[in-house]
Short mmCIF file of C-alpha atoms and ligand atoms in Angstrom, two decimals:
data_model
loop_
_atom_site.label_atom_id
_atom_site.label_comp_id
_atom_site.label_asym_id
_atom_site.label_seq_id
_atom_site.Cartn_x
_atom_site.Cartn_y
_atom_site.Cartn_z
CA MET A 273 11.90 16.78 -3.14
CA LEU A 274 11.14 14.25 -0.66
CA SER A 275 12.60 11.13 -2.09
CA THR A 276 16.17 13.10 -2.28
CA LEU A 277 15.83 13.62 1.30
CA ALA A 278 15.80 10.15 2.17
CA SER A 279 18.37 8.74 -0.31
CA SER A 280 20.94 11.41 1.22
CA HIS A 281 20.42 10.79 4.86
CA PRO A 282 23.53 8.98 5.75
CA CYS A 283 21.78 6.37 7.96
CA THR A 284 21.15 2.86 6.53
CA ASN A 285 17.45 3.33 7.44
CA ARG A 286 15.34 5.68 5.95
CA PRO A 287 14.94 9.46 8.46
CA SER A 288 11.79 10.39 8.73
CA LEU A 289 11.05 13.46 6.55
CA PRO A 290 10.20 16.76 7.36
CA PHE A 291 6.41 17.20 6.62
CA PRO A 292 5.46 20.85 5.94
CA LEU A 293 1.47 20.26 6.61
CA ARG A 294 1.76 18.77 9.67
CA LEU A 295 -1.58 19.57 11.60
CA SER A 296 -1.67 16.71 14.55
CA PRO A 297 -0.04 17.61 18.38
CA PRO A 298 3.08 15.55 18.61
CA PRO A 299 2.86 11.66 18.49
CA PHE A 300 2.41 10.10 21.81
CA LEU A 301 5.66 8.53 22.17
CA PRO A 302 5.98 5.57 24.79
CA LEU A 303 8.43 6.43 27.60
CA SER A 304 10.61 3.73 26.75
CA ARG A 305 11.72 4.36 23.05
CA HIS A 306 13.75 1.43 23.08
CA ARG A 307 11.19 -1.19 22.13
CA LEU A 308 10.00 -0.17 19.43
CA PRO A 309 10.50 -2.63 16.70
CA LEU A 310 14.22 -3.18 15.37
CA HIS A 311 13.69 -2.06 11.84
CA SER A 312 12.92 1.37 12.81
CA CYS A 313 15.44 4.49 13.05
CA HIS A 314 15.39 4.92 16.09
CA SER A 315 18.62 7.05 16.03
CA CYS A 316 17.64 9.45 13.37
CA HIS A 317 13.78 9.93 14.22
CA ALA A 318 13.19 13.43 13.95
CA SER A 319 10.39 13.33 16.09
CA PRO A 320 8.31 16.41 17.05
CA SER A 321 8.46 15.53 20.69
CA PRO A 322 11.47 13.53 21.43
CA LEU A 323 12.26 12.50 24.79
CA PRO A 324 15.30 13.88 25.71
CA ASN A 325 17.22 10.85 27.20
CA SER A 326 16.42 8.11 28.87
CA SER A 327 17.55 9.46 32.32
CA ALA A 328 15.29 11.88 32.19
CA SER A 329 12.36 9.79 31.26
CA LEU A 330 13.26 7.78 34.22
CA SER A 331 13.32 10.90 36.59
CA LEU A 332 9.86 11.57 35.13
CA SER A 333 8.59 8.18 36.23
CA GLN A 334 10.32 8.53 39.28
CA SER A 335 8.65 11.38 40.80
CA ASN A 336 5.02 11.51 41.63
CA SER A 337 3.43 14.74 39.63
CA LYS A 338 1.32 13.42 37.65
CA PRO A 339 1.54 14.97 34.12
CA HIS A 340 -2.01 16.81 32.41
CA PRO A 341 -3.29 14.65 30.06
CA PRO A 342 -2.51 15.28 26.48
CA PRO A 343 -5.52 18.29 25.23
CA PRO A 344 -7.72 16.21 22.94
CA LEU A 345 -6.90 15.41 19.46
CA THR A 346 -8.62 17.75 16.83
CA THR A 347 -6.39 17.37 13.63
CA LEU A 348 -4.95 13.85 12.81
CA LYS A 349 -2.36 12.81 9.88
CA ILE A 350 -4.21 10.41 8.05
CA ALA A 351 -2.65 7.46 5.72
CA ILE A 352 -5.24 6.96 2.90
CA ILE A 353 -3.67 3.65 1.28
CA GLY A 354 -5.96 3.20 -1.84
CA PHE A 355 -6.47 6.46 -3.45
CA GLY A 356 -9.34 5.45 -5.82
CA ASN A 357 -12.67 6.97 -6.52
CA PHE A 358 -13.87 6.24 -2.72
CA GLY A 359 -10.30 7.21 -1.30
CA GLN A 360 -10.23 10.74 -3.22
CA PHE A 361 -13.67 11.20 -2.08
CA LEU A 362 -13.05 10.73 1.79
CA SER A 363 -10.15 12.78 1.52
CA LYS A 364 -11.94 15.83 0.38
CA TYR A 365 -14.05 15.77 3.42
CA PHE A 366 -11.35 14.74 6.02
CA SER A 367 -8.90 17.70 4.48
CA GLN A 368 -11.60 20.37 4.63
CA GLN A 369 -12.01 19.38 8.22
CA GLY A 370 -8.33 20.39 8.75
CA HIS A 371 -6.76 16.60 8.47
CA THR A 372 -3.97 16.16 6.85
CA ILE A 373 -3.80 13.55 4.40
CA LEU A 374 -0.70 11.24 3.14
CA ALA A 375 -2.01 9.00 0.14
CA HIS A 376 -0.75 6.34 -1.47
CA SER A 377 -2.06 3.76 -4.37
CA ARG A 378 -0.45 1.49 -6.89
CA SER A 379 -1.58 4.15 -9.77
CA ASP A 380 0.56 7.78 -9.55
CA TYR A 381 -2.46 10.46 -8.33
CA SER A 382 0.07 13.30 -7.44
CA SER A 383 -1.77 15.37 -9.58
CA ILE A 384 -4.60 14.86 -7.98
CA ALA A 385 -3.41 15.03 -4.39
CA ASN A 386 -2.15 18.29 -5.43
CA SER A 387 -5.12 20.03 -6.63
CA LEU A 388 -6.53 18.56 -2.92
CA ASP A 389 -5.79 21.38 0.25
CA ASN A 390 -4.03 19.63 2.80
CA THR A 391 -3.09 16.31 0.81
CA ILE A 392 0.26 14.74 -0.53
CA PHE A 393 0.88 12.00 -2.79
CA PHE A 394 3.20 9.50 -1.55
CA LYS A 395 4.44 7.01 -4.59
CA ASP A 396 6.92 5.11 -2.13
CA PRO A 397 5.07 3.14 0.82
CA HIS A 398 8.00 3.33 3.17
CA ASP A 399 8.14 7.64 2.64
CA LEU A 400 4.81 7.53 3.61
CA CYS A 401 5.34 5.64 6.75
CA GLU A 402 8.37 7.28 7.91
CA SER A 403 6.43 10.57 8.22
CA HIS A 404 3.96 8.67 10.52
CA PRO A 405 0.38 8.65 10.48
CA ASP A 406 -1.80 9.00 13.01
CA VAL A 407 -4.12 6.77 10.68
CA VAL A 408 -3.54 4.51 8.46
CA LEU A 409 -7.08 3.95 6.11
CA LEU A 410 -7.37 0.97 4.04
CA CYS A 411 -9.25 1.67 1.15
CA THR A 412 -8.14 -0.83 -1.71
CA SER A 413 -10.78 -3.01 -3.21
CA ILE A 414 -11.92 -5.62 -1.49
CA LEU A 415 -9.81 -8.33 -3.53
CA SER A 416 -6.81 -6.58 -3.46
CA ALA A 417 -6.55 -5.78 0.41
CA GLU A 418 -4.74 -8.62 2.09
CA LYS A 419 -2.14 -8.07 -0.69
CA VAL A 420 -1.91 -4.48 -0.13
CA LEU A 421 -1.88 -4.73 3.84
CA ARG A 422 0.90 -6.74 3.45
CA SER A 423 2.79 -4.54 1.30
CA ILE A 424 2.77 -1.63 3.79
CA PRO A 425 6.11 -1.44 5.46
CA ILE A 426 4.76 -1.54 9.04
CA GLN A 427 7.50 -1.30 11.18
CA ARG A 428 8.40 2.24 9.35
CA LEU A 429 5.18 3.54 11.50
CA ARG A 430 5.28 4.47 15.27
CA ARG A 431 5.29 1.06 17.72
CA SER A 432 1.31 2.18 17.97
CA THR A 433 -0.79 3.53 14.98
CA LEU A 434 -4.16 3.25 13.99
CA PHE A 435 -5.56 1.13 11.65
CA VAL A 436 -8.94 1.44 9.85
CA ASP A 437 -10.25 -0.29 7.33
CA VAL A 438 -13.49 1.04 4.37
CA LEU A 439 -14.30 -2.00 2.69
CA SER A 440 -17.90 -3.03 2.15
CA VAL A 441 -17.56 -6.30 3.75
CA LYS A 442 -15.96 -6.65 7.64
CA GLU A 443 -15.04 -9.47 8.73
CA PHE A 444 -12.48 -10.41 6.11
CA PRO A 445 -10.56 -7.22 7.05
CA ARG A 446 -10.89 -7.94 10.73
CA SER A 447 -9.44 -11.01 9.74
CA ILE A 448 -6.33 -9.64 8.33
CA PHE A 449 -5.90 -6.89 10.77
CA LEU A 450 -5.93 -9.05 13.63
CA GLU A 451 -3.28 -11.36 12.07
CA ARG A 452 -1.10 -8.98 10.65
CA LEU A 453 -0.98 -5.98 12.70
CA PRO A 454 1.28 -6.17 15.68
CA PRO A 455 -0.76 -6.29 19.36
CA ASP A 456 0.21 -2.44 19.65
CA PHE A 457 -1.29 -1.34 16.85
CA ASP A 458 -4.89 0.00 17.24
CA ILE A 459 -7.74 -1.17 14.97
CA ILE A 460 -11.29 0.15 13.46
CA CYS A 461 -13.06 -2.08 11.29
CA THR A 462 -15.56 0.47 9.42
CA HIS A 463 -17.89 1.08 6.70
CA PRO A 464 -19.99 4.15 5.32
CA MET A 465 -22.63 2.71 3.79
CA PHE A 466 -22.60 5.39 1.18
CA GLY A 467 -20.64 6.49 -1.54
CA PRO A 468 -19.47 9.20 -3.63
CA GLU A 469 -22.54 9.02 -5.55
CA SER A 470 -24.97 8.77 -2.34
CA GLY A 471 -22.99 11.12 0.02
CA LYS A 472 -22.33 13.78 -3.08
CA TYR A 473 -24.46 16.18 -1.68
CA GLY A 474 -23.61 15.42 2.36
CA TRP A 475 -23.28 12.88 4.76
CA ASN A 476 -25.73 13.83 7.16
CA GLY A 477 -28.03 11.27 8.66
CA LEU A 478 -25.84 8.27 6.34
CA PRO A 479 -25.26 5.41 8.41
CA PHE A 480 -21.82 4.53 9.57
CA VAL A 481 -20.84 1.37 10.97
CA TYR A 482 -17.82 0.33 12.93
CA GLU A 483 -16.34 -1.63 15.50
CA LYS A 484 -13.54 -1.19 17.68
CA VAL A 485 -11.55 -4.15 17.08
CA ARG A 486 -8.90 -3.01 19.09
CA ILE A 487 -7.94 0.05 21.29
CA GLY A 488 -5.63 0.37 23.73
CA ASP A 489 -6.75 2.09 27.03
CA SER A 490 -3.86 4.58 27.16
CA HIS A 491 -5.80 8.55 26.79
CA GLU A 492 -3.76 8.91 23.81
CA ARG A 493 -5.27 6.02 21.85
CA VAL A 494 -8.91 6.21 22.75
CA SER A 495 -8.62 10.22 22.45
CA ARG A 496 -7.03 9.72 18.65
CA CYS A 497 -10.15 6.69 17.81
CA GLU A 498 -12.11 9.45 19.16
CA ALA A 499 -10.77 11.70 17.09
CA PHE A 500 -11.33 10.25 13.72
CA LEU A 501 -14.93 8.47 14.48
CA ASN A 502 -15.68 12.24 15.24
CA ILE A 503 -14.66 12.84 11.38
CA PHE A 504 -17.91 11.31 10.30
CA LYS A 505 -19.82 12.11 13.58
CA LYS A 506 -19.22 15.84 12.75
CA GLU A 507 -20.50 15.44 9.03
CA GLY A 508 -23.94 14.20 10.83
CA CYS A 509 -23.41 10.43 10.03
CA ARG A 510 -25.59 7.69 11.84
CA MET A 511 -22.92 5.96 13.94
CA ILE A 512 -23.94 2.57 14.23
CA ASP A 513 -21.10 0.64 16.71
CA MET A 514 -21.73 -2.76 15.58
CA SER A 515 -19.68 -6.14 15.03
CA CYS A 516 -17.89 -7.04 11.58
CA LYS A 517 -19.99 -10.23 11.84
CA GLU A 518 -23.43 -8.69 12.62
CA HIS A 519 -22.53 -6.20 9.55
CA ASP A 520 -21.98 -9.12 7.41
CA GLU A 521 -24.91 -11.30 8.56
CA ILE A 522 -27.29 -8.10 7.62
CA ALA A 523 -25.65 -6.83 5.05
CA ALA A 524 -23.47 -8.85 2.90
CA GLU A 525 -26.59 -10.03 1.07
CA SER A 526 -28.78 -6.29 0.69
CA GLN A 527 -25.56 -4.81 -0.80
CA PHE A 528 -25.12 -7.58 -3.50
CA LEU A 529 -28.70 -7.50 -4.36
CA THR A 530 -28.72 -3.50 -4.24
CA HIS A 531 -25.81 -3.77 -7.11
CA THR A 532 -26.98 -6.43 -9.25
CA VAL A 533 -30.56 -4.57 -9.15
CA GLY A 534 -28.57 -1.60 -10.00
CA ARG A 535 -26.34 -3.37 -12.79
CA VAL A 536 -29.20 -4.97 -14.14
CA LEU A 537 -31.51 -2.11 -14.70
CA ALA A 538 -27.90 -0.44 -16.25
CA GLU A 539 -28.00 -3.12 -19.06
CA MET A 540 -31.52 -2.24 -20.08
CA ARG A 541 -30.16 1.42 -20.74
CA LEU A 542 -34.07 2.43 -19.82
CA LYS A 543 -34.54 6.28 -20.67
CA PRO A 544 -35.88 8.82 -17.67
CA ASN A 545 -38.01 10.64 -18.46
CA PRO A 546 -38.24 14.61 -17.79
CA ASP A 547 -41.36 15.32 -15.94
CA ASP A 548 -40.94 11.93 -13.79
CA SER A 549 -44.60 12.15 -12.24
CA MET A 550 -44.26 8.25 -11.25
CA GLY A 551 -41.41 9.03 -8.33
CA TYR A 552 -38.88 6.30 -10.56
CA ASP A 553 -36.26 9.16 -9.97
CA THR A 554 -34.61 7.08 -7.51
CA LEU A 555 -34.91 4.02 -9.68
CA PHE A 556 -32.40 6.45 -12.03
CA GLN A 557 -30.66 6.89 -8.52
CA LEU A 558 -29.79 3.91 -7.95
CA ILE A 559 -28.55 2.99 -11.61
CA GLU A 560 -26.14 5.74 -10.96
CA ASN A 561 -25.12 4.83 -7.69
CA THR A 562 -24.01 1.16 -8.22
CA CYS A 563 -22.78 1.85 -11.69
CA SER A 564 -20.17 4.68 -11.02
CA ASP A 565 -19.08 1.87 -8.87
CA SER A 566 -16.30 -0.05 -10.15
CA PHE A 567 -16.96 -3.43 -11.31
CA GLU A 568 -14.20 -4.73 -8.84
CA LEU A 569 -16.21 -3.57 -5.78
CA TYR A 570 -19.20 -5.55 -7.08
CA TYR A 571 -17.38 -8.47 -8.09
CA GLY A 572 -15.78 -7.68 -4.09
CA LEU A 573 -19.12 -8.29 -2.84
CA PHE A 574 -20.13 -11.15 -4.71
CA MET A 575 -16.92 -13.11 -3.42
CA TYR A 576 -17.28 -12.21 -0.20
CA ASN A 577 -20.88 -13.32 0.07
CA LYS A 578 -21.38 -16.53 1.24
CA ASN A 579 -24.96 -16.78 -0.41
CA SER A 580 -24.17 -14.81 -3.27
CA THR A 581 -24.69 -17.49 -6.09
CA ASP A 582 -27.38 -19.02 -4.47
CA LEU A 583 -28.87 -15.06 -4.27
CA LEU A 584 -28.41 -15.22 -7.97
CA ASP A 585 -30.37 -18.10 -8.51
CA ARG A 586 -33.03 -17.05 -6.17
CA ILE A 587 -33.09 -14.02 -8.39
CA TYR A 588 -33.59 -15.85 -11.43
CA ALA A 589 -36.02 -18.21 -9.92
CA ALA A 590 -38.42 -14.92 -8.94
CA TYR A 591 -38.35 -13.54 -11.93
CA GLU A 592 -39.61 -16.91 -13.83
CA GLU A 593 -42.46 -16.93 -11.22
CA VAL A 594 -43.53 -13.38 -12.06
CA LYS A 595 -43.54 -14.17 -15.93
CA LYS A 596 -45.51 -17.68 -15.58
CA ASP A 597 -47.88 -15.07 -12.77
CA LEU A 598 -48.77 -12.74 -15.79
CA ARG A 599 -48.78 -15.32 -18.77
CA ARG A 600 -51.58 -17.43 -16.49
CA MET A 601 -53.40 -14.01 -15.79
CA VAL A 602 -52.86 -13.09 -19.33
CA GLN A 603 -54.49 -16.47 -20.94
CA GLY A 604 -57.13 -15.97 -18.51
CA ILE A 605 -58.67 -12.96 -19.35
CA LEU A 606 -58.09 -14.14 -22.76
CA ARG A 607 -59.96 -17.71 -22.28
CA ARG A 608 -62.71 -15.22 -20.31
CA ARG A 609 -63.49 -12.95 -23.53
CA LEU A 610 -62.77 -16.51 -25.98
CA PHE A 611 -65.28 -18.97 -24.21
CA GLY A 612 -66.87 -16.92 -21.32
CA THR A 613 -64.89 -18.20 -18.56
CA THR A 614 -60.69 -18.90 -17.84
CA GLY A 615 -61.25 -22.71 -17.06
CA VAL A 616 -59.56 -22.87 -14.06
CA GLY A 617 -61.78 -22.59 -10.67
CA GLU A 618 -59.40 -19.98 -8.87
CA LEU A 619 -58.27 -17.82 -12.14
CA GLU A 620 -62.14 -17.24 -12.70
CA ASP A 621 -62.82 -13.96 -9.64
CA PRO A 622 -58.92 -12.38 -10.05
CA ALA A 623 -59.04 -12.81 -13.88
CA ALA A 624 -62.76 -11.53 -14.19
CA ARG A 625 -61.68 -8.28 -11.83
CA CYS A 626 -58.31 -7.87 -14.15
CA GLU A 627 -60.57 -7.64 -17.20
CA ALA A 628 -62.83 -4.86 -15.61
CA PHE A 629 -59.90 -2.85 -14.73
CA LEU A 630 -58.05 -3.14 -18.19
CA GLU A 631 -60.99 -1.30 -19.53
CA SER A 632 -61.19 1.34 -17.26
CA PHE A 633 -57.97 1.62 -17.97
CA ASN A 634 -57.50 1.92 -21.85
CA LYS A 635 -60.66 4.40 -21.54
CA GLU A 636 -58.71 6.84 -19.00
CA MET A 637 -55.39 6.28 -20.47
CA VAL A 638 -55.58 7.59 -23.89
CA ASP A 639 -52.57 9.58 -23.40
CA LEU A 640 -50.13 7.40 -22.02
CA ASN A 641 -46.38 8.31 -22.17
CA GLU A 642 -45.27 4.54 -23.37
CA ASN A 643 -41.28 5.16 -22.13
CA ALA A 644 -42.81 6.18 -18.77
CA ALA A 645 -45.08 3.42 -18.41
CA GLY A 646 -42.01 0.86 -19.68
CA VAL A 647 -40.21 2.42 -16.61
CA HIS A 648 -43.43 1.85 -14.50
CA PHE A 649 -43.93 -1.67 -15.87
CA VAL A 650 -39.90 -2.54 -15.50
CA ALA A 651 -40.41 -0.87 -11.83
CA LEU A 652 -43.43 -3.27 -11.10
CA THR A 653 -41.40 -6.62 -12.45
CA ILE A 654 -38.57 -5.59 -10.06
CA GLY A 655 -40.81 -4.89 -6.88
CA MET A 656 -42.60 -8.06 -7.63
CA ILE A 657 -39.00 -10.51 -7.87
CA LEU A 658 -37.99 -8.90 -5.17
CA ALA A 659 -41.35 -9.36 -3.06
CA LYS A 660 -40.62 -13.23 -4.03
CA LEU A 661 -37.17 -13.16 -2.80
CA GLY A 662 -38.85 -11.88 0.85
CA LEU A 663 -36.77 -7.96 1.07
CA LYS A 664 -36.72 -7.16 4.88
CA PRO A 665 -36.01 -4.14 6.39
CA THR A 666 -32.40 -3.57 7.75
CA SER A 667 -31.28 -1.68 10.63
CA ILE A 668 -27.98 -0.64 8.46
CA ALA A 669 -29.89 -0.12 5.10
CA THR A 670 -27.60 2.18 2.28
CA LYS A 671 -29.89 4.20 0.10
CA GLY A 672 -29.83 1.72 -3.01
CA TYR A 673 -31.59 -0.70 -0.84
CA GLU A 674 -33.93 1.61 1.06
CA THR A 675 -34.82 2.18 -3.33
CA LEU A 676 -35.29 -1.22 -3.58
CA LEU A 677 -37.32 -1.31 0.04
CA LYS A 678 -39.98 1.13 -1.62
CA LEU A 679 -40.17 -0.68 -5.25
CA VAL A 680 -41.68 -3.54 -2.93
CA GLU A 681 -43.82 -1.30 -0.78
CA ASP A 682 -45.29 -0.03 -4.15
CA ILE A 683 -45.91 -3.24 -5.72
CA SER A 684 -47.61 -4.01 -2.68
CA SER A 685 -49.83 -0.64 -2.85
CA GLU A 686 -50.48 -0.94 -6.85
CA SER A 687 -52.48 -4.06 -7.80
CA PHE A 688 -51.08 -7.04 -9.87
CA ASP A 689 -54.32 -5.87 -12.06
CA LEU A 690 -52.38 -2.38 -12.67
CA TYR A 691 -49.66 -4.55 -13.67
CA ILE A 692 -51.44 -6.25 -16.31
CA ALA A 693 -52.84 -3.61 -17.12
CA LEU A 694 -49.29 -1.73 -18.38
CA PHE A 695 -48.15 -4.79 -19.59
CA MET A 696 -50.88 -4.78 -22.24
CA HIS A 697 -50.66 -1.47 -23.02
CA ILE A 698 -46.87 -0.93 -23.73
CA LYS A 699 -46.92 -2.29 -27.16
CA ASN A 700 -42.77 -3.17 -26.39
CA SER A 701 -43.67 -4.67 -22.83
CA ASN A 702 -42.58 -8.56 -24.02
CA GLU A 703 -39.76 -6.76 -25.26
CA LEU A 704 -38.68 -5.11 -21.90
CA LEU A 705 -39.20 -8.86 -20.31
CA ASP A 706 -36.89 -10.31 -23.02
CA GLN A 707 -34.32 -7.36 -22.31
CA LEU A 708 -34.81 -7.75 -18.48
CA ASP A 709 -33.39 -11.90 -19.00
CA ILE A 710 -30.71 -11.30 -20.87
CA SER A 711 -29.51 -8.44 -19.01
CA LEU A 712 -29.54 -10.39 -15.86
CA ALA A 713 -28.05 -13.25 -17.77
CA LYS A 714 -24.98 -10.47 -18.97
CA VAL A 715 -24.51 -9.80 -14.79
CA ARG A 716 -24.33 -13.50 -14.12
CA THR A 717 -21.91 -14.41 -17.03
CA GLU A 718 -19.42 -11.48 -16.00
CA LEU A 719 -19.63 -12.66 -12.56
CA TYR A 720 -18.93 -16.50 -13.19
CA GLY A 721 -16.59 -15.35 -16.25
CA ARG A 722 -13.79 -13.74 -14.02
CA LEU A 723 -14.43 -16.16 -10.95
CA HIS A 724 -13.38 -18.63 -14.21
CA ASP A 725 -10.63 -16.53 -15.45
CA ILE A 726 -9.26 -15.86 -11.66
CA LEU A 727 -9.11 -19.67 -10.92
CA ARG A 728 -7.90 -20.95 -14.31
CA ARG A 729 -5.22 -18.24 -13.58
CA GLN A 730 -4.41 -19.95 -10.04
CA LEU A 731 -4.95 -23.28 -11.72
CA PHE A 732 -2.61 -23.40 -14.67
CA ASP A 733 -0.54 -20.34 -14.62
CA GLN A 734 0.62 -20.58 -11.10
CA PRO A 735 -0.04 -24.27 -9.63
CA GLY A 736 -0.01 -24.62 -6.12
CA ILE A 737 -1.29 -21.61 -5.25
CA ILE A 738 -5.05 -22.11 -5.16
CA SER A 739 -5.70 -20.80 -1.94
CA ASN A 740 -4.42 -17.00 -3.34
CA VAL A 741 -7.32 -15.94 -5.32
CA HIS A 742 -7.31 -12.08 -4.52
CA ASN A 743 -4.21 -10.73 -6.72
P1 NAP B 886 -12.48 -0.28 -5.87
O1 NAP B 886 -12.51 -0.41 -6.97
O2 NAP B 886 -13.31 -1.09 -4.75
O3 NAP B 886 -11.13 -0.27 -5.02
C1 NAP B 886 -10.38 0.71 -5.76
C2 NAP B 886 -8.81 1.24 -4.95
O4 NAP B 886 -8.50 -0.27 -4.89
C3 NAP B 886 -7.93 1.70 -5.39
O5 NAP B 886 -7.74 3.04 -4.59
C4 NAP B 886 -6.96 1.04 -6.48
O6 NAP B 886 -5.83 1.36 -6.92
C5 NAP B 886 -7.19 -0.19 -5.44
N1 NAP B 886 -6.40 -1.56 -6.08
C6 NAP B 886 -7.11 -2.60 -6.79
N2 NAP B 886 -6.37 -3.32 -7.71
C7 NAP B 886 -5.88 -3.37 -6.92
C8 NAP B 886 -4.32 -4.05 -6.46
N3 NAP B 886 -4.43 -5.57 -7.35
N4 NAP B 886 -3.51 -3.35 -6.39
C9 NAP B 886 -3.10 -2.19 -5.22
N5 NAP B 886 -3.95 -1.66 -5.75
C10 NAP B 886 -5.48 -2.11 -5.87
O7 NAP B 886 -13.24 1.03 -5.56
P2 NAP B 886 -13.73 2.16 -4.54
O8 NAP B 886 -15.19 2.68 -4.49
O9 NAP B 886 -12.72 3.60 -4.90
O10 NAP B 886 -13.60 1.50 -3.46
C11 NAP B 886 -12.41 1.26 -2.65
C12 NAP B 886 -13.32 0.58 -0.54
O11 NAP B 886 -14.22 1.40 -0.55
C13 NAP B 886 -13.27 -0.88 -1.34
O12 NAP B 886 -13.11 -1.63 -0.21
C14 NAP B 886 -14.71 -0.92 -0.98
O13 NAP B 886 -15.42 -1.48 -1.03
C15 NAP B 886 -14.73 0.08 -0.20
N6 NAP B 886 -16.21 0.78 -0.35
C16 NAP B 886 -16.68 1.72 -0.80
C17 NAP B 886 -17.53 2.61 -1.17
C18 NAP B 886 -18.39 3.20 -2.65
O14 NAP B 886 -19.44 3.95 -2.34
N7 NAP B 886 -17.50 3.66 -3.74
C19 NAP B 886 -18.37 2.89 -0.50
C20 NAP B 886 -17.83 2.12 1.23
C21 NAP B 886 -17.11 1.42 1.12
P3 NAP B 886 -5.34 2.12 -8.07
O15 NAP B 886 -6.29 3.17 -8.33
O16 NAP B 886 -4.65 3.00 -7.69
O17 NAP B 886 -5.47 1.00 -8.95
#
């Protein structure tokens, strides 16, 4: 019906489409509509609160009577551009709060939109923009964000529209917004630091990072910005006002590391234990949280963190060190048993203590559950790798990163002796270490393989446009 309306309109430009679900108050029109961008169809705008005519507006501005400020916005018309995994997740919460969702995506999600309250899917972004959303929320993959932003017909939006993004990196969307959006558009860059898995039981206490990059000082624009942020406040998010720069400094590395660990562990195909007494259910949640996100998202974190290749190398080096420590100690214990000494002065005491621990551990652990012990061993190995990387708590940790910090905490409270005891006790511990090696290599190969592919396409299929690697 929408496209029929659009095509039957007499004007060569498209009309504003009547939208049945409008919940937000009338748009805030500037007094002088004639300053609207040339491309917009002024004469045909079916604006919900049209100014009667220019002389009326003149007399209004000339009279000294101060109009009451409009009531604060409670419901918004929010366009979600990129209606994939995260876009749909957000839209459920938005619509439950009574906001109207206008969705658009590369794929056709009409039937999903139809199943949601207050949500309509627009195949054509022109139609969406002509419905004049209060807010345009960019929710595409990091890598496609610039291309998608360029494809939005912003000339069809109201002159003042609020643009928001939810990308997991922040300096990049901030700079493309500032570069591409006209100065009359407001901008907030945000990062809800949770996803469809970690936020599936609600958003209470979860961090929401935002920077008000550019908000006009009129009451309407300030109130629209607050109405948008209120969505997250109302859900109980921990609201963190932080610059995009600071966000990236703090979070780029921790996010990439969290996703890498989750993906490496997923590759190992560890099995959870129904009666998890070790508390490693969070480890499996980490796997679930990170692997339910697309590879595209992980790849975006890789591409937009300048330290990611270095970090991958450091993970490898830390893992090699853990294995070296482990083998050195095992060899030391064996030498003590054979010759009564390790032959290495500094290893003498730790090896003696570890041997004693092994004996008591063996007596107590007759009924050791091999699978549970295997998970415990892998968790300790990861904890040791992370400890060698020098993981630090941050003010904006995701649930996943908190799990990593907990692993580091565990290894500092559990002794290296226990690690050796588990290594000795579990039949396939060497196999587990090999699997970890293979999984790390697989994840790294996937990342570099993709990088290689993209660059090859850029260099050989379309020579001369090396600078744009996002398509
Ligand atoms: P994603 O893989 O990062 O993005 C998927 C979205 O990007 C889909 O809407 C997809 O459209 C669109 N897209 C991908 N390639 C495209 C292209 N070449 N052209 C046009 N559109 C393209 O997964 P996501 O989890 O939905 O994340 C969306 C955004 O939210 C990302 O920027 C991510 O960093 C951010 N974020 C995600 C989470 C999370 O936990 N998932 C949390 C915080 C922030 P189609 O589906 O139509 O193909």
